[in-house]
PDB file of C-alpha atoms in Angstrom:
ATOM      1  CA  MET J 768      75.350 133.061 114.815  1.00 83.00           C
ATOM      2  CA  VAL J 769      78.459 135.161 115.584  1.00 90.00           C
ATOM      3  CA  GLU J 770      78.014 137.522 118.547  1.00 88.00           C
ATOM      4  CA  LEU J 771      80.330 140.180 119.859  1.00 90.00           C
ATOM      5  CA  VAL J 772      80.457 139.466 123.575  1.00 91.00           C
ATOM      6  CA  THR J 773      82.805 142.168 124.896  1.00 87.00           C
ATOM      7  CA  GLY J 774      81.119 144.993 123.137  1.00 89.00           C
ATOM      8  CA  HIS J 775      78.144 147.321 123.463  1.00 87.00           C
ATOM      9  CA  ALA J 776      75.044 145.733 121.882  1.00 89.00           C
ATOM     10  CA  ASN J 777      72.408 148.169 123.199  1.00 90.00           C
ATOM     11  CA  LYS J 778      70.905 145.313 125.179  1.00 89.00           C
ATOM     12  CA  ALA J 779      71.848 142.768 127.863  1.00 88.00           C
ATOM     13  CA  HIS J 780      73.565 140.014 125.957  1.00 87.00           C
ATOM     14  CA  ALA J 781      76.695 138.727 127.755  1.00 86.00           C
ATOM     15  CA  THR J 782      75.939 135.461 129.542  1.00 88.00           C
ATOM     16  CA  ALA J 783      77.515 133.434 132.293  1.00 89.00           C
ATOM     17  CA  GLU J 784      77.841 130.596 129.768  1.00 88.00           C
ATOM     18  CA  GLN J 785      79.984 132.838 127.545  1.00 89.00           C
ATOM     19  CA  ALA J 786      82.146 133.830 130.472  1.00 90.00           C
ATOM     20  CA  ALA J 787      82.588 130.218 131.475  1.00 90.00           C
ATOM     21  CA  GLY J 788      83.576 129.338 127.931  1.00 90.00           C
ATOM     22  CA  LEU J 789      86.203 132.077 127.937  1.00 89.00           C
ATOM     23  CA  ASN J 790      87.606 130.957 131.247  1.00 90.00           C
ATOM     24  CA  ALA J 791      87.763 127.279 130.146  1.00 91.00           C
ATOM     25  CA  GLY J 792      89.427 128.265 126.874  1.00 90.00           C
ATOM     26  CA  ILE J 793      92.190 130.248 128.650  1.00 89.00           C
ATOM     27  CA  LEU J 794      92.666 128.176 131.785  1.00 89.00           C
ATOM     28  CA  GLY J 795      91.892 124.701 130.324  1.00 87.00           C
ATOM     29  CA  LEU J 796      89.228 122.111 131.110  1.00 88.00           C
ATOM     30  CA  ASP J 797      90.726 121.045 134.375  1.00 90.00           C
ATOM     31  CA  ASP J 798      89.561 122.329 137.755  1.00 96.00           C
ATOM     32  CA  TYR J 799      91.801 124.607 139.759  1.00 97.00           C
ATOM     33  CA  VAL J 800      92.093 126.411 143.061  1.00 97.00           C
ATOM     34  CA  LEU J 801      93.616 129.908 142.408  1.00 96.00           C
ATOM     35  CA  ASP J 802      96.736 131.016 144.235  1.00 95.00           C
ATOM     36  CA  VAL J 803      95.059 133.690 146.383  1.00 95.00           C
ATOM     37  CA  HIS J 804      93.626 134.075 149.920  1.00 96.00           C
ATOM     38  CA  ASP J 805      93.752 130.872 152.022  1.00 97.00           C
ATOM     39  CA  LYS J 806      93.465 128.599 148.933  1.00 97.00           C
ATOM     40  CA  LEU J 807      90.570 126.829 150.610  1.00 98.00           C
ATOM     41  CA  LYS J 808      92.794 125.475 153.373  1.00 98.00           C
ATOM     42  CA  ILE J 809      91.071 122.868 155.577  1.00 98.00           C
ATOM     43  CA  THR J 810      91.213 122.755 159.328  1.00 97.00           C
ATOM     44  CA  VAL J 811      89.876 119.795 161.383  1.00 96.00           C
ATOM     45  CA  VAL J 812      87.915 121.293 164.217  1.00 96.00           C
ATOM     46  CA  SER J 813      86.516 118.206 165.908  1.00 93.00           C
ATOM     47  CA  ALA J 814      85.563 114.546 165.243  1.00 89.00           C
ATOM     48  CA  ASN J 815      82.736 115.666 162.991  1.00 93.00           C
ATOM     49  CA  LYS J 816      83.536 119.215 161.859  1.00 96.00           C
ATOM     50  CA  VAL J 817      86.045 120.814 159.500  1.00 97.00           C
ATOM     51  CA  THR J 818      86.473 124.412 158.377  1.00 98.00           C
ATOM     52  CA  ILE J 819      87.261 125.389 154.742  1.00 98.00           C
ATOM     53  CA  GLY J 820      89.089 128.704 154.472  1.00 98.00           C
ATOM     54  CA  THR J 821      88.734 131.495 151.927  1.00 98.00           C
ATOM     55  CA  GLY J 822      89.700 131.103 148.356  1.00 97.00           C
ATOM     56  CA  GLU J 823      88.802 131.181 144.679  1.00 97.00           C
ATOM     57  CA  LEU J 824      88.400 128.249 142.283  1.00 97.00           C
ATOM     58  CA  VAL J 825      87.520 127.716 138.632  1.00 97.00           C
ATOM     59  CA  MET J 826      85.653 124.502 137.816  1.00 96.00           C
ATOM     60  CA  GLN J 827      84.830 123.837 134.140  1.00 95.00           C
ATOM     61  CA  GLY J 828      85.175 127.571 133.491  1.00 95.00           C
ATOM     62  CA  ARG J 829      82.837 128.566 136.404  1.00 95.00           C
ATOM     63  CA  HIS J 830      84.450 130.952 138.843  1.00 96.00           C
ATOM     64  CA  VAL J 831      83.451 130.207 142.477  1.00 97.00           C
ATOM     65  CA  SER J 832      84.420 132.522 145.358  1.00 97.00           C
ATOM     66  CA  GLN J 833      84.633 131.598 149.059  1.00 96.00           C
ATOM     67  CA  GLY J 834      84.686 134.958 150.789  1.00 96.00           C
ATOM     68  CA  THR J 835      84.498 133.733 154.414  1.00 97.00           C
ATOM     69  CA  PRO J 836      85.493 130.426 156.054  1.00 98.00           C
ATOM     70  CA  GLU J 837      82.768 127.843 156.171  1.00 98.00           C
ATOM     71  CA  ASP J 838      82.173 124.973 158.625  1.00 98.00           C
ATOM     72  CA  LEU J 839      81.128 121.555 157.266  1.00 98.00           C
ATOM     73  CA  ILE J 840      79.748 118.667 159.288  1.00 97.00           C
ATOM     74  CA  VAL J 841      81.194 115.177 158.717  1.00 97.00           C
ATOM     75  CA  THR J 842      78.927 112.300 159.678  1.00 96.00           C
ATOM     76  CA  ASN J 843      80.398 110.478 162.660  1.00 94.00           C
ATOM     77  CA  GLY J 844      82.338 107.350 161.920  1.00 93.00           C
ATOM     78  CA  SER J 845      81.637 103.888 163.400  1.00 91.00           C
ATOM     79  CA  GLN J 846      83.759 101.834 165.674  1.00 94.00           C
ATOM     80  CA  GLY J 847      85.713  99.076 163.772  1.00 95.00           C
ATOM     81  CA  GLN J 848      84.913 100.562 160.355  1.00 97.00           C
ATOM     82  CA  LYS J 849      86.716 102.817 157.942  1.00 97.00           C
ATOM     83  CA  ARG J 850      85.249 105.299 155.486  1.00 98.00           C
ATOM     84  CA  ASN J 851      86.336 107.898 152.887  1.00 98.00           C
ATOM     85  CA  ASP J 852      84.286 111.030 152.556  1.00 98.00           C
ATOM     86  CA  LEU J 853      84.874 113.678 149.896  1.00 98.00           C
ATOM     87  CA  ILE J 854      84.467 117.413 150.281  1.00 98.00           C
ATOM     88  CA  VAL J 855      83.473 118.806 146.865  1.00 98.00           C
ATOM     89  CA  CYS J 856      82.395 122.086 145.370  1.00 98.00           C
ATOM     90  CA  ARG J 857      79.130 121.237 143.718  1.00 98.00           C
ATOM     91  CA  TYR J 858      77.794 123.107 140.710  1.00 98.00           C
ATOM     92  CA  ALA J 859      74.061 122.741 140.032  1.00 97.00           C
ATOM     93  CA  LYS J 860      71.663 124.104 137.461  1.00 95.00           C
ATOM     94  CA  GLY J 861      68.068 124.013 138.627  1.00 93.00           C
ATOM     95  CA  SER J 862      64.692 125.167 137.396  1.00 91.00           C
ATOM     96  CA  GLN J 863      64.580 128.179 135.082  1.00 91.00           C
ATOM     97  CA  ASN J 864      68.338 127.513 134.519  1.00 90.00           C
ATOM     98  CA  ILE J 865      69.300 129.043 137.900  1.00 95.00           C
ATOM     99  CA  GLU J 866      72.847 128.084 138.661  1.00 96.00           C
ATOM    100  CA  SER J 867      74.517 127.730 142.068  1.00 97.00           C
ATOM    101  CA  ALA J 868      77.629 126.391 143.809  1.00 98.00           C
ATOM    102  CA  LYS J 869      78.150 125.137 147.329  1.00 98.00           C
ATOM    103  CA  LEU J 870      80.517 123.040 149.427  1.00 98.00           C
ATOM    104  CA  VAL J 871      79.165 119.494 150.089  1.00 98.00           C
ATOM    105  CA  VAL J 872      80.413 116.522 152.100  1.00 98.00           C
ATOM    106  CA  VAL J 873      79.814 113.371 150.050  1.00 98.00           C
ATOM    107  CA  ARG J 874      79.669 110.416 152.398  1.00 98.00           C
ATOM    108  CA  GLY J 875      81.463 107.220 151.577  1.00 97.00           C
ATOM    109  CA  THR J 876      80.480 103.635 152.355  1.00 97.00           C
ATOM    110  CA  PRO J 877      81.811 102.199 155.692  1.00 97.00           C
ATOM    111  CA  THR J 878      83.827  99.001 155.450  1.00 97.00           C
ATOM    112  CA  THR J 879      86.009  96.819 157.570  1.00 97.00           C
ATOM    113  CA  GLY J 880      88.438  96.554 154.619  1.00 96.00           C
ATOM    114  CA  THR J 881      90.021  99.190 152.502  1.00 97.00           C
ATOM    115  CA  PRO J 882      87.649 102.153 151.940  1.00 97.00           C
ATOM    116  CA  THR J 883      87.038 103.693 148.522  1.00 97.00           C
ATOM    117  CA  ASP J 884      86.001 107.198 147.540  1.00 98.00           C
ATOM    118  CA  PRO J 885      82.275 107.796 146.985  1.00 98.00           C
ATOM    119  CA  ALA J 886      81.037 108.469 143.445  1.00 98.00           C
ATOM    120  CA  VAL J 887      80.688 112.090 142.359  1.00 98.00           C
ATOM    121  CA  ASN J 888      79.105 113.911 139.491  1.00 98.00           C
ATOM    122  CA  THR J 889      81.461 114.166 136.610  1.00 97.00           C
ATOM    123  CA  THR J 890      79.480 115.441 133.585  1.00 97.00           C
ATOM    124  CA  SER J 891      80.798 118.880 132.812  1.00 95.00           C
ATOM    125  CA  PRO J 892      78.318 121.833 132.519  1.00 95.00           C
ATOM    126  CA  LEU J 893      80.186 122.571 129.312  1.00 93.00           C
ATOM    127  CA  ASP J 894      78.765 119.299 128.035  1.00 94.00           C
ATOM    128  CA  GLY J 895      75.281 119.938 129.339  1.00 93.00           C
ATOM    129  CA  GLY J 896      75.671 118.497 132.821  1.00 95.00           C
ATOM    130  CA  THR J 897      73.330 120.007 135.420  1.00 97.00           C
ATOM    131  CA  THR J 898      75.308 118.773 138.471  1.00 98.00           C
ATOM    132  CA  TYR J 899      79.083 118.673 138.642  1.00 98.00           C
ATOM    133  CA  ASP J 900      81.422 118.022 141.561  1.00 98.00           C
ATOM    134  CA  MET J 901      84.978 119.297 141.937  1.00 98.00           C
ATOM    135  CA  PRO J 902      86.714 117.171 144.644  1.00 98.00           C
ATOM    136  CA  LEU J 903      88.658 119.290 147.073  1.00 98.00           C
ATOM    137  CA  TYR J 904      89.598 116.917 149.966  1.00 98.00           C
ATOM    138  CA  ARG J 905      89.430 113.276 150.942  1.00 98.00           C
ATOM    139  CA  ILE J 906      88.477 112.833 154.588  1.00 98.00           C
ATOM    140  CA  PRO J 907      89.612 109.433 155.875  1.00 97.00           C
ATOM    141  CA  LEU J 908      87.784 108.052 158.930  1.00 96.00           C
ATOM    142  CA  ASP J 909      89.086 105.152 160.955  1.00 96.00           C
ATOM    143  CA  GLY J 910      86.492 104.399 163.592  1.00 95.00           C
ATOM    144  CA  ILE J 911      85.330 107.627 165.027  1.00 91.00           C
ATOM    145  CA  THR J 912      88.664 109.354 164.290  1.00 92.00           C
ATOM    146  CA  ILE J 913      89.154 111.778 161.395  1.00 94.00           C
ATOM    147  CA  GLY J 914      92.522 111.295 159.736  1.00 95.00           C
ATOM    148  CA  ALA J 915      94.619 113.902 157.940  1.00 96.00           C
ATOM    149  CA  PRO J 916      92.629 115.388 155.017  1.00 97.00           C
ATOM    150  CA  VAL J 917      94.197 114.762 151.579  1.00 98.00           C
ATOM    151  CA  ALA J 918      94.080 117.672 149.092  1.00 98.00           C
ATOM    152  CA  LEU J 919      92.788 116.596 145.678  1.00 98.00           C
ATOM    153  CA  PHE J 920      93.073 119.868 143.756  1.00 98.00           C
ATOM    154  CA  ASN J 921      95.808 121.632 141.833  1.00 96.00           C
ATOM    155  CA  VAL J 922      96.665 125.262 142.543  1.00 96.00           C
ATOM    156  CA  LEU J 923      96.805 127.252 139.352  1.00 93.00           C
ATOM    157  CA  LYS J 924      99.828 129.682 139.464  1.00 88.00           C
ATOM    158  CA  PRO J 925      99.365 133.237 138.087  1.00 89.00           C
ATOM    159  CA  MET J 926     100.655 134.432 134.794  1.00 85.00           C
ATOM    160  CA  SER J 927     103.378 136.405 136.607  1.00 83.00           C
ATOM    161  CA  ASP J 928     104.949 132.987 137.537  1.00 80.00           C
ATOM    162  CA  VAL J 929     104.787 131.930 133.905  1.00 79.00           C
ATOM    163  CA  TRP J 930     106.464 135.165 132.823  1.00 80.00           C
ATOM    164  CA  ASP J 931     109.230 134.679 135.450  1.00 74.00           C
ATOM    165  CA  SER J 932     109.793 131.143 134.106  1.00 76.00           C
ATOM    166  CA  LEU J 933     110.354 132.500 130.597  1.00 79.00           C
ATOM    167  CA  THR J 934     112.382 135.556 131.470  1.00 84.00           C
ATOM    168  CA  GLN J 935     116.188 135.347 131.472  1.00 86.00           C
ATOM    169  CA  THR J 936     118.331 137.358 133.798  1.00 88.00           C
ATOM    170  CA  GLU J 937     121.491 139.283 132.710  1.00 94.00           C
ATOM    171  CA  VAL J 938     124.785 137.526 133.084  1.00 96.00           C
ATOM    172  CA  LEU J 939     125.970 138.249 136.586  1.00 96.00           C
ATOM    173  CA  THR J 940     129.261 137.696 138.356  1.00 97.00           C
ATOM    174  CA  LEU J 941     128.339 135.582 141.290  1.00 98.00           C
ATOM    175  CA  ILE J 942     131.746 134.777 142.689  1.00 98.00           C
ATOM    176  CA  ASN J 943     134.757 137.039 142.110  1.00 97.00           C
ATOM    177  CA  SER J 944     137.998 135.677 143.525  1.00 94.00           C
ATOM    178  CA  THR J 945     141.755 136.242 143.098  1.00 93.00           C
ATOM    179  CA  TYR J 946     141.820 132.821 141.455  1.00 94.00           C
ATOM    180  CA  GLY J 947     138.884 133.327 139.041  1.00 96.00           C
ATOM    181  CA  THR J 948     135.181 133.985 138.597  1.00 98.00           C
ATOM    182  CA  VAL J 949     131.875 132.209 138.505  1.00 98.00           C
ATOM    183  CA  LYS J 950     129.296 133.944 136.296  1.00 98.00           C
ATOM    184  CA  GLY J 951     125.748 132.884 135.725  1.00 97.00           C
ATOM    185  CA  TYR J 952     122.307 133.610 134.265  1.00 95.00           C
ATOM    186  CA  ARG J 953     118.977 132.202 135.191  1.00 93.00           C
ATOM    187  CA  ARG J 954     115.858 131.465 133.013  1.00 90.00           C
ATOM    188  CA  GLY J 955     113.041 130.758 135.465  1.00 84.00           C
ATOM    189  CA  SER J 956     114.148 127.795 137.605  1.00 87.00           C
ATOM    190  CA  LEU J 957     117.120 126.828 135.339  1.00 93.00           C
ATOM    191  CA  VAL J 958     120.537 128.156 136.332  1.00 96.00           C
ATOM    192  CA  THR J 959     123.601 128.115 134.010  1.00 97.00           C
ATOM    193  CA  LEU J 960     127.038 128.864 135.467  1.00 98.00           C
ATOM    194  CA  ARG J 961     130.337 129.513 133.751  1.00 97.00           C
ATOM    195  CA  ILE J 962     133.429 128.773 135.858  1.00 97.00           C
ATOM    196  CA  ASP J 963     136.723 130.304 134.778  1.00 97.00           C
ATOM    197  CA  TRP J 964     139.575 129.425 137.176  1.00 95.00           C
ATOM    198  CA  LYS J 965     143.203 130.619 136.817  1.00 93.00           C
ATOM    199  CA  LEU J 966     144.905 127.753 138.479  1.00 89.00           C
ATOM    200  CA  SER J 967     144.265 124.386 140.073  1.00 87.00           C
ATOM    201  CA  ALA J 968     145.375 122.792 143.328  1.00 87.00           C
ATOM    202  CA  SER J 969     148.011 120.195 142.645  1.00 84.00           C
ATOM    203  CA  GLY J 970     148.081 116.708 144.106  1.00 83.00           C
ATOM    204  CA  SER J 971     146.118 113.591 143.236  1.00 86.00           C
ATOM    205  CA  TRP J 972     143.237 114.161 145.674  1.00 90.00           C
ATOM    206  CA  ASN J 973     143.581 117.744 146.735  1.00 91.00           C
ATOM    207  CA  THR J 974     140.631 120.075 146.871  1.00 93.00           C
ATOM    208  CA  GLY J 975     139.861 123.726 146.273  1.00 93.00           C
ATOM    209  CA  THR J 976     137.124 126.247 147.000  1.00 96.00           C
ATOM    210  CA  PHE J 977     135.438 128.616 144.563  1.00 97.00           C
ATOM    211  CA  GLY J 978     133.281 130.571 146.985  1.00 97.00           C
ATOM    212  CA  THR J 979     129.625 130.684 147.874  1.00 98.00           C
ATOM    213  CA  LEU J 980     126.704 131.378 145.514  1.00 98.00           C
ATOM    214  CA  PRO J 981     124.154 133.956 146.633  1.00 96.00           C
ATOM    215  CA  GLU J 982     120.614 132.849 147.562  1.00 94.00           C
ATOM    216  CA  GLY J 983     118.367 132.368 144.571  1.00 92.00           C
ATOM    217  CA  TRP J 984     121.172 130.527 142.703  1.00 97.00           C
ATOM    218  CA  ARG J 985     121.577 127.515 144.997  1.00 97.00           C
ATOM    219  CA  PRO J 986     120.374 123.969 144.090  1.00 97.00           C
ATOM    220  CA  PRO J 987     117.904 122.167 146.337  1.00 96.00           C
ATOM    221  CA  MET J 988     120.418 119.425 146.980  1.00 97.00           C
ATOM    222  CA  ASP J 989     124.177 118.835 146.589  1.00 98.00           C
ATOM    223  CA  LEU J 990     125.220 118.393 142.926  1.00 98.00           C
ATOM    224  CA  ASN J 991     128.372 116.987 141.311  1.00 97.00           C
ATOM    225  CA  PHE J 992     129.737 117.593 137.857  1.00 96.00           C
ATOM    226  CA  SER J 993     132.751 116.036 136.126  1.00 92.00           C
ATOM    227  CA  TYR J 994     135.596 118.017 134.528  1.00 91.00           C
ATOM    228  CA  GLY J 995     138.202 116.302 132.386  1.00 82.00           C
ATOM    229  CA  GLY J 996     141.291 118.198 131.311  1.00 71.00           C
ATOM    230  CA  ARG J 997     143.550 117.732 128.321  1.00 64.00           C
ATOM    231  CA  ASP J 998     145.220 114.306 127.935  1.00 58.00           C
ATOM    232  CA  GLY J 999     143.459 113.153 131.100  1.00 59.00           C
ATOM    233  CA  ALA J1000     145.106 115.683 133.428  1.00 67.00           C
ATOM    234  CA  ASN J1001     143.141 117.877 135.777  1.00 75.00           C
ATOM    235  CA  GLN J1002     140.309 115.451 136.209  1.00 85.00           C
ATOM    236  CA  LYS J1003     138.008 116.899 138.838  1.00 90.00           C
ATOM    237  CA  THR J1004     134.607 116.721 140.447  1.00 94.00           C
ATOM    238  CA  ILE J1005     132.891 120.090 140.675  1.00 96.00           C
ATOM    239  CA  ASN J1006     130.690 120.242 143.756  1.00 98.00           C
ATOM    240  CA  ILE J1007     127.819 122.687 144.105  1.00 98.00           C
ATOM    241  CA  HIS J1008     126.251 122.372 147.509  1.00 98.00           C
ATOM    242  CA  ALA J1009     122.709 123.223 148.657  1.00 97.00           C
ATOM    243  CA  ASP J1010     124.111 125.852 150.991  1.00 97.00           C
ATOM    244  CA  GLY J1011     125.683 127.634 148.013  1.00 97.00           C
ATOM    245  CA  THR J1012     129.306 126.594 148.636  1.00 98.00           C
ATOM    246  CA  MET J1013     131.255 125.536 145.543  1.00 98.00           C
ATOM    247  CA  THR J1014     134.293 123.274 145.681  1.00 97.00           C
ATOM    248  CA  TYR J1015     136.297 120.995 143.492  1.00 95.00           C
ATOM    249  CA  SER J1016     138.045 117.728 144.178  1.00 93.00           C
ATOM    250  CA  ASN J1017     140.956 116.243 142.160  1.00 91.00           C
ATOM    251  CA  GLN J1018     140.266 112.647 141.041  1.00 87.00           C
ATOM    252  CA  GLY J1019     143.611 110.930 141.424  1.00 81.00           C
ATOM    253  CA  GLY J1020     146.544 110.543 139.039  1.00 76.00           C
ATOM    254  CA  THR J1021     148.826 113.298 137.944  1.00 73.00           C
ATOM    255  CA  GLN J1022     147.177 116.710 138.550  1.00 79.00           C
ATOM    256  CA  GLY J1023     148.709 119.887 137.285  1.00 78.00           C
ATOM    257  CA  THR J1024     148.178 123.534 138.403  1.00 85.00           C
ATOM    258  CA  SER J1025     146.924 124.827 135.037  1.00 84.00           C
ATOM    259  CA  GLN J1026     143.804 126.941 134.593  1.00 88.00           C
ATOM    260  CA  PHE J1027     140.468 125.311 133.897  1.00 91.00           C
ATOM    261  CA  GLY J1028     136.936 126.228 133.064  1.00 92.00           C
ATOM    262  CA  LEU J1029     133.534 124.712 132.307  1.00 93.00           C
ATOM    263  CA  THR J1030     129.808 125.355 132.101  1.00 96.00           C
ATOM    264  CA  VAL J1031     127.134 123.661 134.177  1.00 97.00           C
ATOM    265  CA  SER J1032     123.357 123.901 134.359  1.00 97.00           C
ATOM    266  CA  TYR J1033     120.835 122.763 136.933  1.00 97.00           C
ATOM    267  CA  GLY J1034     117.388 123.455 138.251  1.00 94.00           C
ATOM    268  CA  ILE J1035     116.608 125.280 141.419  1.00 91.00           C
TER     269      ILE J1035
END
């Protein structure tokens, strides 16, 4: 039967199941920590205690909120043995269909060899599961020592980040020199530059400098692009450095002083 959920029905009719279905349909069937608050950051307090910070998560469409930090006890390890514990957010549906969520430490099996993660509940409540675990952290123990926790979740970025990744900037003049210009536009994390230079340094291996790109346009590592001029002349390497400086290097042979230009693209 078709039912209008977001509408006045003159009776209580919107259910948590319908809200979860909407969330799952929009966000997907994976489990996510949302990009707000402390994002459930973990802090190791002692050999048997960790603290999980504030945050929001969505597991199988169920929205769970952690409004204040929470301490969890990890069972002490044993000398000469290793163990993997998992911290999970556990959804449960009990009697009279009462639903709940809580943070749980699932204890692994001690071993003198390579430890494995303990089993967790994987049947989605969307498929009728009454207990479901979203793994948050792996807690490795070596003897009585807690190792560095390993995050097992993905952080779901907000729609504003998606919008930024699809939005293209205007064409901007990033470098304006007596010898030429470097213009560019950016679509999300993809930068496209147009270099128009009025003359070139002569000499087989001479170099030249364009200028420095502003922050927000610089690559995460040094990049090199090839430029080949007419009839093999003006062969150059265009260098875009992580600090924003842009240079070119002649690549041997006969190099003239004529103008040159090219377009390059890269991710930031």
